[in-house]
XYZ file of C-alpha atoms in Angstrom:
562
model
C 84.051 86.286 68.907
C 83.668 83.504 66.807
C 86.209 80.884 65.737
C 86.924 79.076 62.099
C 82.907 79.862 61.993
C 81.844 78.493 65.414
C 80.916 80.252 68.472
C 83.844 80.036 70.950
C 82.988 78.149 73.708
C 82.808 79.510 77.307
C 83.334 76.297 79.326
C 86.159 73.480 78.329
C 85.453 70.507 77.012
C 84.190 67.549 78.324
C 82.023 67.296 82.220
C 82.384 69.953 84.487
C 84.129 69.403 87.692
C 82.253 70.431 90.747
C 83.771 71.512 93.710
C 82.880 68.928 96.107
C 84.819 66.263 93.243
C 87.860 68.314 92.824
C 88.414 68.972 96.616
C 87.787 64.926 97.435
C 89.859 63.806 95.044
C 93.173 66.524 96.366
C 92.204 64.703 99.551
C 92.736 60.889 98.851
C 95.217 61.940 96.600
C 96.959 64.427 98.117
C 100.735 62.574 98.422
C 100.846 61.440 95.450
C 102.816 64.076 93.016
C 100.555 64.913 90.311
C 102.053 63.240 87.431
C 100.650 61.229 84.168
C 102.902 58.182 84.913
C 101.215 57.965 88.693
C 97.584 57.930 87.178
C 96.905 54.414 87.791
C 98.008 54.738 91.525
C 95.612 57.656 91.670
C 92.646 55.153 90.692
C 93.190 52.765 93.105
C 93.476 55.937 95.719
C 89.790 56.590 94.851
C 88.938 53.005 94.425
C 90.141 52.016 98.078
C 88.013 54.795 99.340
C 85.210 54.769 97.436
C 84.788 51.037 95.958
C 84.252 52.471 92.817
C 85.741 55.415 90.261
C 82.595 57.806 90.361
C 82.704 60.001 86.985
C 82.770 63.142 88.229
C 85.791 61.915 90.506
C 87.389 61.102 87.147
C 86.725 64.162 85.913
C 88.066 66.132 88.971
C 91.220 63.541 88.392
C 91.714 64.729 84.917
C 91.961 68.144 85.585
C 94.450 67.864 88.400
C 96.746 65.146 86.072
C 96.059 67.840 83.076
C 95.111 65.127 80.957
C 91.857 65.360 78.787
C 88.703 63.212 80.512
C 89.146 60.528 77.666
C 92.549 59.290 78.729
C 91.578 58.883 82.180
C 88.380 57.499 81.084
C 90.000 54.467 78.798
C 92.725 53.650 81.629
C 90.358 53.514 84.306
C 87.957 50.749 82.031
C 90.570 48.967 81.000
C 91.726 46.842 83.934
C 89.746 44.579 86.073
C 90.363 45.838 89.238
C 88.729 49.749 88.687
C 84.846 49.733 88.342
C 83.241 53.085 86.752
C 80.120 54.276 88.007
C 77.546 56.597 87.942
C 78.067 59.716 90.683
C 74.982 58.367 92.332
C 75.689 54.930 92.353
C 75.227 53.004 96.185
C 78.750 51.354 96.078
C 79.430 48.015 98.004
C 81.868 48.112 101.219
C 83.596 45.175 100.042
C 83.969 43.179 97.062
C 84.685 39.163 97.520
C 86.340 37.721 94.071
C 85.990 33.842 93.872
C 88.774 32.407 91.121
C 87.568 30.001 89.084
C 90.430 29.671 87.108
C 91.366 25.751 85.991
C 93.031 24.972 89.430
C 90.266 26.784 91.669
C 88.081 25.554 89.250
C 89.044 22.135 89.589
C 88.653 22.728 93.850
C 85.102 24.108 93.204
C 85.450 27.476 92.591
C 82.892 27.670 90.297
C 80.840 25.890 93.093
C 82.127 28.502 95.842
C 81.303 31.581 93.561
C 77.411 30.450 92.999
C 76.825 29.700 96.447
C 78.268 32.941 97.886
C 76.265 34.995 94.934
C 73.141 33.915 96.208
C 74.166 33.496 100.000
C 75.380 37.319 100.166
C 72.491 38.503 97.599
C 71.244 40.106 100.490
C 74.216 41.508 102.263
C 73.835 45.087 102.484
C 77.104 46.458 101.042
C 78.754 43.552 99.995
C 78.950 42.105 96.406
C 80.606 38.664 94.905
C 82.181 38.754 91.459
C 84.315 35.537 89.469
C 87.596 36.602 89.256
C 90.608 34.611 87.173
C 93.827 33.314 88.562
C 94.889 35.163 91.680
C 98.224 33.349 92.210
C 96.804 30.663 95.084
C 96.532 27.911 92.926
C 98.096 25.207 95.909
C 95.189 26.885 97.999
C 92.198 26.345 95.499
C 89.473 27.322 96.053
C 90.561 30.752 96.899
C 88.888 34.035 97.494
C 90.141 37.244 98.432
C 87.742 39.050 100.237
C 89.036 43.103 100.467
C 92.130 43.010 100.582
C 92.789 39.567 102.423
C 93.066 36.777 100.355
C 91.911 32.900 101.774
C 93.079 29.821 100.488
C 90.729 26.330 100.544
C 87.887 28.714 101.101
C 84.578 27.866 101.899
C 80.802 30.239 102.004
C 80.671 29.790 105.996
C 84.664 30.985 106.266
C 84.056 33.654 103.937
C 80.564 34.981 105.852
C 82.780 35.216 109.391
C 85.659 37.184 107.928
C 83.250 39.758 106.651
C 81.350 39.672 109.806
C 84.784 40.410 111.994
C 85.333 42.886 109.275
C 88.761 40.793 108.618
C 90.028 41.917 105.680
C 93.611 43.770 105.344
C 96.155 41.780 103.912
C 97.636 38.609 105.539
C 101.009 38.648 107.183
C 103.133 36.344 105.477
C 105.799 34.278 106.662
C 108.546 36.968 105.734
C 106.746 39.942 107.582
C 109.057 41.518 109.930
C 111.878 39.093 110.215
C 114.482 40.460 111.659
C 118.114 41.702 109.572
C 120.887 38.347 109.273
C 124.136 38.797 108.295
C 123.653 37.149 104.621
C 120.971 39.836 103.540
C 122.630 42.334 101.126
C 126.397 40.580 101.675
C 127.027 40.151 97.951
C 126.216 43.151 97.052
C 128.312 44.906 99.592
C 131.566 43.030 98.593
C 130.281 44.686 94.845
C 130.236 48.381 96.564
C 133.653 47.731 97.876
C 135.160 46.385 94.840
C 135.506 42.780 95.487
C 133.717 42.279 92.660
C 134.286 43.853 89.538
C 131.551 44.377 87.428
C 133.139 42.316 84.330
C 133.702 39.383 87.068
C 129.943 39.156 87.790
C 128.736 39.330 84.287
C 131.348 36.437 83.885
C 130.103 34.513 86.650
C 126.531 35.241 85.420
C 127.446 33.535 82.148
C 129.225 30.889 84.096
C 125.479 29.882 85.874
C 123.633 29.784 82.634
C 121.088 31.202 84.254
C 117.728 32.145 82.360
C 114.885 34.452 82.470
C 112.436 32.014 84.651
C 109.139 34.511 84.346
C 108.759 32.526 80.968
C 110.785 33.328 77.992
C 114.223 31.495 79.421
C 116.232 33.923 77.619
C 119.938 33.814 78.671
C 120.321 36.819 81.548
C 123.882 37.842 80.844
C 122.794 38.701 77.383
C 119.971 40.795 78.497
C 122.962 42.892 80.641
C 125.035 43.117 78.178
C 122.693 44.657 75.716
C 121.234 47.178 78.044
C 124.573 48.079 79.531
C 125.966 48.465 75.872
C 123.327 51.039 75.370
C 123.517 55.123 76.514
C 121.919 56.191 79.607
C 119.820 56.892 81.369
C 119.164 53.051 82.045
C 116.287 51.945 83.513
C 114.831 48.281 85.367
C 111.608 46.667 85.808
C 111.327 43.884 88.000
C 107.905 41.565 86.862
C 105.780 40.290 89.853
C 102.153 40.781 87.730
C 102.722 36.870 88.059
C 99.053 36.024 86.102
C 99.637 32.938 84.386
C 96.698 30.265 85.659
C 98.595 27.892 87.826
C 101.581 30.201 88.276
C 102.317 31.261 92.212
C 106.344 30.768 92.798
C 106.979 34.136 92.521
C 104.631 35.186 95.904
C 106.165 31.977 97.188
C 109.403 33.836 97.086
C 108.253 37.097 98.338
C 106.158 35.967 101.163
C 109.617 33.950 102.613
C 112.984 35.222 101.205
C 111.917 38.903 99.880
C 116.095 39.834 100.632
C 117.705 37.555 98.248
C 115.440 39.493 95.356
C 116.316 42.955 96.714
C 119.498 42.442 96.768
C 119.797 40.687 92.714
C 117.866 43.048 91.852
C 120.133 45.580 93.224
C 123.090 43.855 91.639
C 121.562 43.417 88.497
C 121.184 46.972 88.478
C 124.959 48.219 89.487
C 125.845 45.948 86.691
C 123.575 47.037 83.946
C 123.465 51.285 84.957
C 120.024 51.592 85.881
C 119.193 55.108 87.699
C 115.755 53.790 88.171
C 113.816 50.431 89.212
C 110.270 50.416 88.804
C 108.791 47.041 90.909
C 105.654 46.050 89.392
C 103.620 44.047 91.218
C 99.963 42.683 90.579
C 97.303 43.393 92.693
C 96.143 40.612 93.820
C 98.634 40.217 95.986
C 97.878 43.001 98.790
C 99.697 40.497 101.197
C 103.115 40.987 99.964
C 102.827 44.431 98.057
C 102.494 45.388 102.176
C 105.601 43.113 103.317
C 107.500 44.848 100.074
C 106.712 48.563 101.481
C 108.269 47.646 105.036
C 110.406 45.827 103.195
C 111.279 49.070 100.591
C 111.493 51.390 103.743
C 114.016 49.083 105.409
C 116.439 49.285 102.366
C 116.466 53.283 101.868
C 117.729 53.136 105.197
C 120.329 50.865 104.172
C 120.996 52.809 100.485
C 121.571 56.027 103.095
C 124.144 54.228 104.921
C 125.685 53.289 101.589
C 125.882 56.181 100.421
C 127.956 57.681 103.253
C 130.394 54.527 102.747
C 130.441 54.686 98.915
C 130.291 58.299 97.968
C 131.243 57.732 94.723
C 128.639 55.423 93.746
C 125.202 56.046 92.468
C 122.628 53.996 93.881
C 118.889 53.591 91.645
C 115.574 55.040 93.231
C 113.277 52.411 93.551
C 109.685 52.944 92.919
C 106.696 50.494 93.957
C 103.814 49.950 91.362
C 100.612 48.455 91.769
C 98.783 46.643 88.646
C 95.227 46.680 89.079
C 93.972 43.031 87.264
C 95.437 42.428 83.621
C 96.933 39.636 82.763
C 98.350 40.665 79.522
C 100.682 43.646 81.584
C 102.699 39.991 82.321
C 103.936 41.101 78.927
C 106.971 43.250 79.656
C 106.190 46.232 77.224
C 102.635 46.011 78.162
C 104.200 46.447 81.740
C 106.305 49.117 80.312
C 102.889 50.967 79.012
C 101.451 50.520 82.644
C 104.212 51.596 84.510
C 103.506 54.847 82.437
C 99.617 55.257 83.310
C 98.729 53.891 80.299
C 96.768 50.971 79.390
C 98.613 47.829 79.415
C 98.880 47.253 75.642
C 102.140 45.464 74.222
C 104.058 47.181 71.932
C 105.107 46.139 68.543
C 108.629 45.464 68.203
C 111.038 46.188 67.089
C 112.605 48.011 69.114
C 113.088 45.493 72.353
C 112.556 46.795 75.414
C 116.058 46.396 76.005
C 116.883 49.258 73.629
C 113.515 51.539 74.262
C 111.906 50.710 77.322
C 109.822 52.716 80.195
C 109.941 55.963 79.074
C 111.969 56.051 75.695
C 114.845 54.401 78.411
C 117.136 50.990 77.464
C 115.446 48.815 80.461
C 115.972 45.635 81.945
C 113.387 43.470 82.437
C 113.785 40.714 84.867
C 111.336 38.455 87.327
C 111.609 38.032 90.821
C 112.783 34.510 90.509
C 115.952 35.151 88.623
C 116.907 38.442 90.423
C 116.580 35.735 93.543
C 119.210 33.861 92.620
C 122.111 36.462 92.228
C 123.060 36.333 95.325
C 123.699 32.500 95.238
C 125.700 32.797 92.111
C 127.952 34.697 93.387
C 128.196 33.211 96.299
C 128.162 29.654 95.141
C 129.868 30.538 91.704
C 128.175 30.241 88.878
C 129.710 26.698 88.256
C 127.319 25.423 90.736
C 124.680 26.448 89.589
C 125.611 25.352 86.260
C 125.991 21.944 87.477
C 122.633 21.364 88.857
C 119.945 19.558 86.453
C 118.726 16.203 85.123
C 118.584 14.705 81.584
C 121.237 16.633 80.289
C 119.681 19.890 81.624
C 121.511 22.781 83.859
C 120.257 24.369 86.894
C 117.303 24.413 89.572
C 113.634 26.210 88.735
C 110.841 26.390 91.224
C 107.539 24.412 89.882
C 104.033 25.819 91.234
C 102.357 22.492 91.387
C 98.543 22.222 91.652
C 95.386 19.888 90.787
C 95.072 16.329 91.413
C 98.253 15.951 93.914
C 98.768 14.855 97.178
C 100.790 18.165 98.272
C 100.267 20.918 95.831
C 103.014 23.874 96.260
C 106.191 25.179 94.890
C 109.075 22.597 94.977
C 112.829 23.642 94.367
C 113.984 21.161 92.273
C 116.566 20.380 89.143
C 115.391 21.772 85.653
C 114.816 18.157 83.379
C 113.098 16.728 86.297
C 110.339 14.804 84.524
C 106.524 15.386 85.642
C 106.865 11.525 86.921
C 109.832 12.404 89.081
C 108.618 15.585 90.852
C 105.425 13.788 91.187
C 106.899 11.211 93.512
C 109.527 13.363 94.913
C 108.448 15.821 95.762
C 104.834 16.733 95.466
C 103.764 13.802 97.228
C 101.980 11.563 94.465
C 98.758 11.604 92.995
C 96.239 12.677 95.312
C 93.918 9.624 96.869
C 91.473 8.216 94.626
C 93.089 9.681 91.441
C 94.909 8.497 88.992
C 97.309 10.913 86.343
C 95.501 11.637 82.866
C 96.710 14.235 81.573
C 98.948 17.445 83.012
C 99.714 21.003 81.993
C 103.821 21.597 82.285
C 103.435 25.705 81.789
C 100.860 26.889 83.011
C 97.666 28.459 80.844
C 99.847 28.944 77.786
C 102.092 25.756 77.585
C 99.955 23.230 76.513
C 97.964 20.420 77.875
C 99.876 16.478 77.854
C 98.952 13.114 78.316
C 99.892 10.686 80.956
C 101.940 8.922 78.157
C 104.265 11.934 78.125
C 105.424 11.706 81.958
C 109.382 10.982 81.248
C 109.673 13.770 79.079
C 112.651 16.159 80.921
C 110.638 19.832 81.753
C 112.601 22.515 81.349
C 112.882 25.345 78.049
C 113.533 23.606 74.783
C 112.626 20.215 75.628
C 108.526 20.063 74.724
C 108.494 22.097 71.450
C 107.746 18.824 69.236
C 104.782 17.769 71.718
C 103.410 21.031 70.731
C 103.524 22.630 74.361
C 106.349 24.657 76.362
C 107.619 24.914 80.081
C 107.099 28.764 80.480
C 106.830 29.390 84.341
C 107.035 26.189 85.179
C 103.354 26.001 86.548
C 102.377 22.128 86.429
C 98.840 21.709 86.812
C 97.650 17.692 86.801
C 94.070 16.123 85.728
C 93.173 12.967 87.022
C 90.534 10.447 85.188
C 87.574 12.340 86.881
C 88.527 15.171 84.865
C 87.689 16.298 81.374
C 90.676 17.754 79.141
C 88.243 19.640 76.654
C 86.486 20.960 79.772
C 90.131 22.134 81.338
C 90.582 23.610 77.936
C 87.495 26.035 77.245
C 88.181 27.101 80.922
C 91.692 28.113 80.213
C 90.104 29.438 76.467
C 87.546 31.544 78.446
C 90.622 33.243 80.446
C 92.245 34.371 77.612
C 88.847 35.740 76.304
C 88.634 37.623 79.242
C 91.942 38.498 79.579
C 92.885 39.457 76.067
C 93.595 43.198 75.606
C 91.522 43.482 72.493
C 94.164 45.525 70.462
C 94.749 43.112 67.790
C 92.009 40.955 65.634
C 93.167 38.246 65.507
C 93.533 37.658 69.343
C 90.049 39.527 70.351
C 88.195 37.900 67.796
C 89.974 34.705 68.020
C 89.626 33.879 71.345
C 85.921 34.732 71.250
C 85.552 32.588 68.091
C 87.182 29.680 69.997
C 85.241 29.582 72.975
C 82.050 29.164 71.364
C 83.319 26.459 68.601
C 85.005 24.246 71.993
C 81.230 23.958 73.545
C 79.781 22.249 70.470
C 79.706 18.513 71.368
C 81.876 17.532 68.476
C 84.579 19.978 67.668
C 85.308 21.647 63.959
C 88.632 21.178 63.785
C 89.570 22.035 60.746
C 88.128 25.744 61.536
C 89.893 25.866 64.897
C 93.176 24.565 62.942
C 92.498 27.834 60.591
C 91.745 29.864 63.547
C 95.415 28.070 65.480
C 96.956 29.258 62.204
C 95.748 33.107 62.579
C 96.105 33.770 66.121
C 99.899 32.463 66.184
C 101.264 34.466 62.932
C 99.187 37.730 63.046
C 98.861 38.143 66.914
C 100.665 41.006 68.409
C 101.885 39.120 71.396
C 102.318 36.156 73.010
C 98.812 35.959 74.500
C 97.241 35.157 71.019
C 100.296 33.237 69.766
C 99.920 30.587 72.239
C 96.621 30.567 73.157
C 95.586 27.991 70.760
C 97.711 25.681 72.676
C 94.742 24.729 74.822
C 92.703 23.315 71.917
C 95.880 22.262 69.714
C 96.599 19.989 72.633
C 92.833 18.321 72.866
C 92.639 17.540 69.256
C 96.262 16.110 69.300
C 96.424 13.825 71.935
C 92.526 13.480 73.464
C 90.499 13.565 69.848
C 88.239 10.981 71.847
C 87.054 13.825 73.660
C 85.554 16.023 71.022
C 85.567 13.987 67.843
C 82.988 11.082 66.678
């Protein structure tokens, strides 16, 4: 039989599966439901097992999902964390990543990752890769080796964890502590009506409090336009917590996990969300295990609740595991990997408030501000409120890192100044050092002089110095540091971790990289390049990428220019 003039085929498309592929993959696989959204948790299922995604695996995945070879094919190569390989390929037992991201970098990560390449060359089973910012920046250098992650590591530490075979997640401070009267306390007053939901929205609005993964955008306005919208209503909650220098959010986890449940729970009564999906990045195996126990402990709770409250709907909760993009810090590109696709962002219009995970209105909060619900309405939001410096309102956690006598995450009032939580709080420059320059957000926000100390850090206050607060991650140089070298470092991450949909990011970042080695920068060509990357990129990656340079010719030209 022939068809439109070609001989029918008698096998489908695409590599055959054999057997022995199909029956090991129903094996590792075999609780999770078969479903195209769950496709990334499949791949780290064969991943964990195998330490690597053999291609007749993902072919024998393919046909179980019933999606053609190709998809699975361009999700499993597009993150970090999944390695494709050959069926006959002599995987390693365990993988160590070394960051060498600016503040690792700064610790000797670079160092650490050359000497443990050629120490462990001949480790049978064991291979060393450079891996960017893994959210341990007060810890630099760190290395995660399996599953466990090390902070201040060094080769001989890492050589006797692999030897003890040591290498499951940590237990962090929050693992296991036992149930207190506060946990949940807020949100039980809501279930019996002590609240109304129009009383926490206006308490919400009260607080002034902000989106603090980044953006800073107003949260009451976020509920309102989500809850204005017809259901079913949907919630992500952002921990993929990427940004080089960035770490308050598994600061949070790893002590007071409760106070997020529970806003996060709250923020969902409010809004109408029938379904949370907790994204969390992978490189932090330590609390994605504390948030299980943590997950299993609250369905028994929701079961109790549900016997008291008959009448009210409570949200299933699901657990997602990134598997090494940076960009999927993007919420839609979150959105797209929450969905087993490849984190890409979305153009928008429409906001993710209005079409979200799966076609769905969605809010999109970080852990951070779901942590502070219960305080609000506790405390009021007229406390809150009143909190700040310099004219400013309310507290943020800093990640502070680099040249500092205490690096970690400080609780302090938004408008501090970089001076002030210097001496405060983070204990002063660290001995021998003296402050040159500082980064107030993080990878994306820029890169200031000492001169710039008393400016107030919070959103809207370093927009005419060129750089932004984002996160909140402050990372400081001292004089034995180079600001064009910090730079190209935090260029090379964005080369790396750009998602390569757009031009103008892909080729951009590539383009800048090699023009910030030359001795003497062009910078009229990176201004044209600045100029590209923030109009025509897709997302924010690109747009503020140029930062890093932007802020070396503005304020340290005696670094790159005759």
């Amino acid at each position: 039989m022939r068809a439109q003039g070609r001989l029918a085929r008698s096998t489908p498309k695409g590599r055959q599966v054999r057997p022995d592929d199909r029956e090991r993959v129903a094996r590792l696989c075999a609780d999770l439901p078969p479903q195209r959204a769950l496709l990334i948790e499949h791949l780290h299922r064969l991943q964990d097992a195998e330490g690597g995604l053999r291609k007749g695996h993902l072919a024998a995945l393919a046909e179980r999902l019933r999606l053609s070879q190709v998809e699975v094919y361009e999700v499993a190569t597009f993150y970090h964390h999944f390695d494709v390989v050959e069926d006959d390929a002599v995987l390693p037992r365990h993988t160590v990543r070394v960051c060498t991201s600016l503040p690792c970098a700064m610790a000797g990560g670079e160092r650490l990752w050359r000497e443990l390449r050629d120490r462990l060359a001949g480790e049978p089973g064991v291979r060393v890769v450079e891996a960017p910012c893994m959210g341990q920046c007060h810890a630099g250098p760190a290395v995660c080796v399996g599953q466990r992650q090390m902070g201040a590591a060094d080769a001989q530490a890492v050589r006797d964890m692999l030897a003890r075979g040591d290498i499951g997640p940590r237990t962090l401070p929050a693992s296991q502590a036992p149930d207190a009267p506060a946990d949940f306390a807020q949100f039980e007053r809501l279930l019996r009506g002590e609240w109304s939901v129009e009383r926490v929205l206006a308490e919400l609005k009260a607080s002034g409090l902000r989106g603090l993964g980044g953006a800073g955008f107003p949260a009451w306005r976020k509920w309102e336009t989500v809850r204005a919208q017809p259901g079913p209503r949907a919630m992500v909650v952002n921990i993929d917590e990427g940004e080089v220098g960035t770490f308050k959010d598994w600061h949070v986890l790893a002590h007071e996990p409760r106070p997020f449940l529970e806003g996060m729970l709250i923020a969902a009564h409010v809004v109408g969300a029938e379904h949370i999906w907790i994204y969390l990045r992978d490189e932090y195996h330590d609390v994605r295990q504390l948030l299980q126990a943590e997950l299993a402990r609250l369905a028994q709770r929701i079961e109790g609740w549900r016997e008291a409250h008959p009448g009210i709907t409570f949200p299933e909760v699901e657990l997602r595991r990134g598997a090494g993009a940076y960009i999927c810090g993007e919420e839609s590109a979150l959105i797209e990997s929450v969905e087993g696709k490849r984190g890409m962002p979305r153009l928008k219009p429409p906001i993710v408030a209005l079409n979200g995970v799966f076609g769905r209105p969605t809010l999109a909060h970080n852990v951070e501000t779901l942590w502070w619900l219960p305080t609000v309405l506790a405390r009021g939001g007229a406390w809150l409120a009143r909190q700040g410096r310099h004219g400013r309102s309310g507290l943020r956690r800093f990640s502070v890192s680099g040249r500092v006598a205490k690096p970690g995450v400080y609780l302090a009032p938004a408008g501090i100044t970089l001076q002030e939580l210097l001496h405060e709080y983070a204990g002063g420059m660290a001995p021998g050092h003296t402050l040159y320059a500082y980064l107030p957000g993080g990878a994306s926000g820029g890169i200031l002089p000492a001169a710039l100390t008393d400016v107030p850090l919070d959103f809207d206050t370093l927009a005419e110095h060129g750089a932004f607060v984002g996160s909140m991650a402050v990372v400081v140089l001292s004089q034995h540091d180079r600001v064009r070298d910090a730079a190209l470092n935090l260029m090379r991450f964005f080369e790396h971790e750009s998602c390569g949909q757009c031009t103008p990011c892909r080729a951009g970042t590539t383009q800048s990289v090699a023009l910030m080695q030359a001795p003497l920068w062009d910078a009229e060509r990176l201004g044209d390049l600045s100029h590209v990357m923030r109009e025509a990129s897709i997302c924010g990656l690109g747009q503020a990428a140029p930062n890093a340079f932007d802020s070396v010719l503005r304020f340290f030209p005696q670094e790159v220019q005759a």
